Amino acid sequence: MPRISYQLYSSRNWDTSETFKMLADAGYKEVEGVGPHYEDLAKTQALLAAHGMTMPTGHFAPDLIESNSERVIEIARALGISTVIAPYLAAENRPTTLAGWKEFAARLAKMSEPIVAAGLEFAWHNHEFELEPVEGQMPLDIIAEASENIQLELDIAWVHVSGEDPVAWLSKYAGRIVATHVKDVAPKGENADEDGWADVGYGSLDWAAIKPAMDAAGVNRYVVEHDNPSDHKRMATRSLASVKAF
């Protein structure tokens, strides 16, 4: 069974100390970091140690990686992060042409170099916009083709939301997927108070087909996520049970 982690972004609306205790009580051993947890490294180190948890992966803004790779590497080493993941590109910064995407992919390739030179892995985490064709090509393909340094953290739910088949994308990039975000999408019209997301196993994704595809692709880490849970304890607990039952 692959390792199971928890994306701390899911619990951004709750107290950090409470979140770590809740996750430990639920049975999580790993978490995936985001920006707020890098602001007080001593506090995050203490929370990890107190609850017997590790943080093997972390999300870092592309601008920070590009402008201050030394700080990113410092944070990663302090918290035990071995994979630095660039997670998002704001709408106003997204290219609208093939040339623009190629330029952005080249920037990602360049910013990966000091990360990889430091002995860490570098990856891109997708949303749906990288799976919207531009001049006949998928931006996610352009990113992946830019450098062998660029691994992928494939967000299964965003692939589904884009209208693409998660199984096909898992197969396409087998061997280059350092982790998957496992989250679920509620049936159309449901869970409006949670922006249409669902706890893993309580939505519309076909995990019976996706799980074998993740295995075949060599995925060794599942990161539980929900973009806007109304109850993070419920979500974390039910999602972990579902993932363990895959």
Short mmCIF file of C-alpha atoms in Angstrom, two decimals:
data_model
loop_
_atom_site.label_atom_id
_atom_site.label_comp_id
_atom_site.label_asym_id
_atom_site.label_seq_id
_atom_site.Cartn_x
_atom_site.Cartn_y
_atom_site.Cartn_z
CA MET A 1 0.00 0.00 0.00
CA PRO A 2 1.39 3.43 -0.88
CA ARG A 3 2.04 5.99 1.83
CA ILE A 4 -0.94 8.14 2.78
CA SER A 5 -0.49 11.84 3.43
CA TYR A 6 -2.78 14.82 4.06
CA GLN A 7 -2.63 18.17 2.30
CA LEU A 8 -2.72 20.76 5.06
CA TYR A 9 -4.40 23.28 2.74
CA SER A 10 -7.57 21.28 3.42
CA SER A 11 -7.51 22.48 7.04
CA ARG A 12 -6.49 26.09 6.46
CA ASN A 13 -9.64 27.30 8.24
CA TRP A 14 -8.77 25.52 11.48
CA ASP A 15 -6.09 26.03 14.12
CA THR A 16 -2.82 24.38 13.13
CA SER A 17 -2.16 22.70 16.47
CA GLU A 18 -5.71 21.34 16.54
CA THR A 19 -5.27 20.07 12.99
CA PHE A 20 -2.10 18.13 13.76
CA LYS A 21 -3.70 16.49 16.79
CA MET A 22 -6.82 15.62 14.80
CA LEU A 23 -4.75 14.05 12.03
CA ALA A 24 -2.60 12.06 14.44
CA ASP A 25 -5.71 10.79 16.24
CA ALA A 26 -7.22 9.81 12.88
CA GLY A 27 -4.12 7.78 12.02
CA TYR A 28 -2.17 9.94 9.59
CA LYS A 29 1.61 9.69 9.68
CA GLU A 30 2.42 12.19 6.91
CA VAL A 31 1.33 15.67 5.90
CA GLU A 32 1.99 17.83 2.86
CA GLY A 33 3.05 21.37 3.67
CA VAL A 34 1.91 24.73 2.33
CA GLY A 35 3.08 28.30 2.82
CA PRO A 36 1.73 29.14 6.30
CA HIS A 37 3.59 26.17 7.79
CA TYR A 38 6.92 27.54 6.57
CA GLU A 39 6.59 30.84 8.42
CA ASP A 40 7.49 29.43 11.85
CA LEU A 41 9.73 26.46 11.17
CA ALA A 42 10.36 25.74 14.84
CA LYS A 43 6.63 25.47 15.52
CA THR A 44 6.07 23.15 12.56
CA GLN A 45 9.07 21.02 13.52
CA ALA A 46 7.68 20.74 17.07
CA LEU A 47 4.21 19.75 15.85
CA LEU A 48 5.63 17.08 13.57
CA ALA A 49 7.79 15.69 16.36
CA ALA A 50 5.03 15.81 18.99
CA HIS A 51 2.67 13.80 16.80
CA GLY A 52 5.19 11.42 15.25
CA MET A 53 4.56 12.76 11.76
CA THR A 54 6.71 13.61 8.75
CA MET A 55 6.38 16.11 5.88
CA PRO A 56 7.99 14.45 2.84
CA THR A 57 6.35 16.74 0.29
CA GLY A 58 5.56 20.43 0.27
CA HIS A 59 3.94 23.01 -1.98
CA PHE A 60 5.91 26.17 -2.74
CA ALA A 61 4.80 29.12 -4.86
CA PRO A 62 6.59 29.15 -8.23
CA ASP A 63 7.63 32.77 -7.69
CA LEU A 64 9.40 31.82 -4.45
CA ILE A 65 11.16 28.86 -6.04
CA GLU A 66 12.27 31.06 -8.91
CA SER A 67 13.38 34.06 -6.86
CA ASN A 68 14.75 32.41 -3.74
CA SER A 69 15.59 28.76 -4.26
CA GLU A 70 18.02 28.95 -1.32
CA ARG A 71 15.14 29.68 1.06
CA VAL A 72 13.05 26.88 -0.41
CA ILE A 73 15.91 24.43 0.08
CA GLU A 74 16.44 25.70 3.63
CA ILE A 75 12.78 25.15 4.48
CA ALA A 76 12.78 21.72 2.86
CA ARG A 77 15.82 20.59 4.81
CA ALA A 78 14.45 21.96 8.08
CA LEU A 79 11.16 20.07 7.72
CA GLY A 80 12.39 16.92 6.01
CA ILE A 81 10.73 17.71 2.69
CA SER A 82 12.27 15.66 -0.11
CA THR A 83 9.94 16.74 -2.93
CA VAL A 84 9.38 20.43 -3.72
CA ILE A 85 6.11 20.90 -5.59
CA ALA A 86 5.03 23.97 -7.54
CA PRO A 87 1.25 23.85 -7.15
CA TYR A 88 -0.55 26.63 -8.97
CA LEU A 89 -0.53 29.49 -11.43
CA ALA A 90 -2.96 32.35 -10.78
CA ALA A 91 -5.49 32.98 -13.52
CA GLU A 92 -4.01 36.33 -14.45
CA ASN A 93 -0.60 34.73 -14.96
CA ARG A 94 -1.70 31.77 -17.08
CA PRO A 95 -0.49 31.75 -20.67
CA THR A 96 -3.12 31.87 -23.40
CA THR A 97 -0.91 30.76 -26.28
CA LEU A 98 1.25 27.75 -27.03
CA ALA A 99 4.34 29.96 -27.07
CA GLY A 100 3.36 31.32 -23.66
CA TRP A 101 3.04 27.85 -22.19
CA LYS A 102 6.38 26.83 -23.64
CA GLU A 103 7.96 29.89 -22.06
CA PHE A 104 6.41 29.07 -18.68
CA ALA A 105 7.50 25.42 -18.95
CA ALA A 106 11.05 26.60 -19.66
CA ARG A 107 10.90 28.71 -16.51
CA LEU A 108 9.80 25.66 -14.52
CA ALA A 109 12.67 23.67 -15.98
CA LYS A 110 15.11 26.40 -14.97
CA MET A 111 13.74 26.74 -11.43
CA SER A 112 13.96 22.97 -10.97
CA GLU A 113 17.72 22.98 -11.47
CA PRO A 114 18.88 24.23 -8.04
CA ILE A 115 16.25 22.08 -6.33
CA VAL A 116 17.47 18.91 -8.04
CA ALA A 117 21.11 19.95 -7.56
CA ALA A 118 20.39 20.06 -3.82
CA GLY A 119 19.34 16.41 -3.93
CA LEU A 120 15.59 17.07 -3.85
CA GLU A 121 12.84 16.18 -6.30
CA PHE A 122 10.85 18.82 -8.16
CA ALA A 123 7.26 18.39 -9.33
CA TRP A 124 4.28 20.24 -10.76
CA HIS A 125 0.77 19.83 -9.31
CA ASN A 126 -2.06 20.27 -11.79
CA HIS A 127 -5.49 21.81 -11.68
CA GLU A 128 -7.95 21.72 -14.58
CA PHE A 129 -6.48 24.57 -16.63
CA GLU A 130 -3.41 22.56 -17.70
CA LEU A 131 -5.83 20.11 -19.32
CA GLU A 132 -7.56 22.66 -21.52
CA PRO A 133 -6.02 22.45 -25.02
CA VAL A 134 -4.14 25.46 -26.34
CA GLU A 135 -3.52 25.43 -30.07
CA GLY A 136 -4.09 21.68 -30.07
CA GLN A 137 -1.72 20.84 -27.23
CA MET A 138 -2.22 20.21 -23.54
CA PRO A 139 -0.27 22.56 -21.26
CA LEU A 140 0.43 19.64 -18.90
CA ASP A 141 2.23 17.85 -21.71
CA ILE A 142 4.25 20.96 -22.47
CA ILE A 143 5.28 21.21 -18.82
CA ALA A 144 6.28 17.56 -18.64
CA GLU A 145 8.24 17.74 -21.88
CA ALA A 146 10.28 20.75 -20.74
CA SER A 147 12.65 18.79 -18.51
CA GLU A 148 13.17 15.35 -17.03
CA ASN A 149 13.60 17.17 -13.72
CA ILE A 150 9.88 17.96 -13.68
CA GLN A 151 7.94 15.18 -12.02
CA LEU A 152 4.16 15.30 -11.57
CA GLU A 153 1.85 15.30 -8.61
CA LEU A 154 -1.31 14.32 -10.46
CA ASP A 155 -4.50 15.69 -8.91
CA ILE A 156 -7.01 13.01 -9.78
CA ALA A 157 -10.09 15.11 -9.07
CA TRP A 158 -8.97 18.08 -11.16
CA VAL A 159 -8.26 15.73 -14.06
CA HIS A 160 -11.84 14.48 -13.70
CA VAL A 161 -13.22 18.04 -13.47
CA SER A 162 -11.41 18.94 -16.70
CA GLY A 163 -13.34 16.21 -18.51
CA GLU A 164 -10.26 14.06 -19.00
CA ASP A 165 -9.85 10.44 -17.89
CA PRO A 166 -7.61 10.05 -14.81
CA VAL A 167 -6.75 6.48 -15.82
CA ALA A 168 -5.42 7.66 -19.19
CA TRP A 169 -3.25 10.36 -17.63
CA LEU A 170 -1.90 7.99 -15.00
CA SER A 171 -0.90 5.61 -17.75
CA LYS A 172 0.59 8.37 -19.89
CA TYR A 173 2.96 9.53 -17.16
CA ALA A 174 3.66 6.24 -15.42
CA GLY A 175 6.99 6.42 -13.66
CA ARG A 176 6.96 10.23 -13.40
CA ILE A 177 4.21 10.65 -10.80
CA VAL A 178 5.70 11.26 -7.37
CA ALA A 179 2.28 11.40 -5.70
CA THR A 180 -1.41 11.74 -6.47
CA HIS A 181 -3.91 14.01 -4.82
CA VAL A 182 -6.82 11.76 -3.96
CA LYS A 183 -9.98 13.76 -3.53
CA ASP A 184 -13.51 13.39 -4.77
CA VAL A 185 -16.15 15.34 -6.65
CA ALA A 186 -19.74 15.36 -5.43
CA PRO A 187 -22.51 14.40 -7.85
CA LYS A 188 -23.71 17.41 -9.81
CA GLY A 189 -25.78 19.76 -7.67
CA GLU A 190 -24.66 18.28 -4.34
CA ASN A 191 -22.37 19.64 -1.60
CA ALA A 192 -22.75 23.24 -2.73
CA ASP A 193 -21.61 24.37 0.73
CA GLU A 194 -18.31 22.58 0.02
CA ASP A 195 -17.91 23.95 -3.49
CA GLY A 196 -18.99 20.65 -5.01
CA TRP A 197 -16.20 18.55 -3.50
CA ALA A 198 -16.71 15.36 -1.50
CA ASP A 199 -14.87 13.18 0.98
CA VAL A 200 -12.85 10.49 -0.80
CA GLY A 201 -15.14 7.57 -1.60
CA TYR A 202 -18.30 9.65 -1.17
CA GLY A 203 -18.29 11.30 -4.58
CA SER A 204 -18.46 10.40 -8.24
CA LEU A 205 -14.93 9.25 -9.05
CA ASP A 206 -14.45 5.63 -10.12
CA TRP A 207 -11.81 4.56 -7.60
CA ALA A 208 -12.24 0.90 -8.58
CA ALA A 209 -10.71 1.82 -11.94
CA ILE A 210 -8.36 4.56 -10.70
CA LYS A 211 -6.66 2.50 -7.96
CA PRO A 212 -5.26 -0.18 -10.35
CA ALA A 213 -4.11 2.60 -12.67
CA MET A 214 -2.26 4.29 -9.81
CA ASP A 215 -0.62 0.97 -8.97
CA ALA A 216 0.39 0.39 -12.59
CA ALA A 217 1.83 3.91 -12.77
CA GLY A 218 4.05 3.24 -9.76
CA VAL A 219 2.39 5.80 -7.50
CA ASN A 220 3.74 5.35 -3.98
CA ARG A 221 2.09 8.26 -2.16
CA TYR A 222 -1.57 9.28 -1.93
CA VAL A 223 -2.26 12.76 -0.59
CA VAL A 224 -5.79 13.19 0.78
CA GLU A 225 -7.28 16.59 -0.04
CA HIS A 226 -10.58 18.46 -0.02
CA ASP A 227 -10.59 22.08 -1.18
CA ASN A 228 -13.32 23.31 1.16
CA PRO A 229 -14.56 20.87 3.81
CA SER A 230 -17.20 22.09 6.23
CA ASP A 231 -15.85 19.61 8.81
CA HIS A 232 -12.19 18.70 8.37
CA LYS A 233 -12.28 15.94 11.00
CA ARG A 234 -15.14 14.19 9.20
CA MET A 235 -13.39 14.59 5.87
CA ALA A 236 -9.98 13.43 7.11
CA THR A 237 -11.38 10.42 8.93
CA ARG A 238 -13.80 9.23 6.25
CA SER A 239 -11.30 9.83 3.45
CA LEU A 240 -8.55 7.89 5.20
CA ALA A 241 -10.90 4.95 5.74
CA SER A 242 -11.84 5.00 2.06
CA VAL A 243 -8.23 5.15 0.88
CA LYS A 244 -7.24 2.27 3.16
CA ALA A 245 -10.11 0.25 1.67
CA PHE A 246 -9.07 0.87 -1.96
#
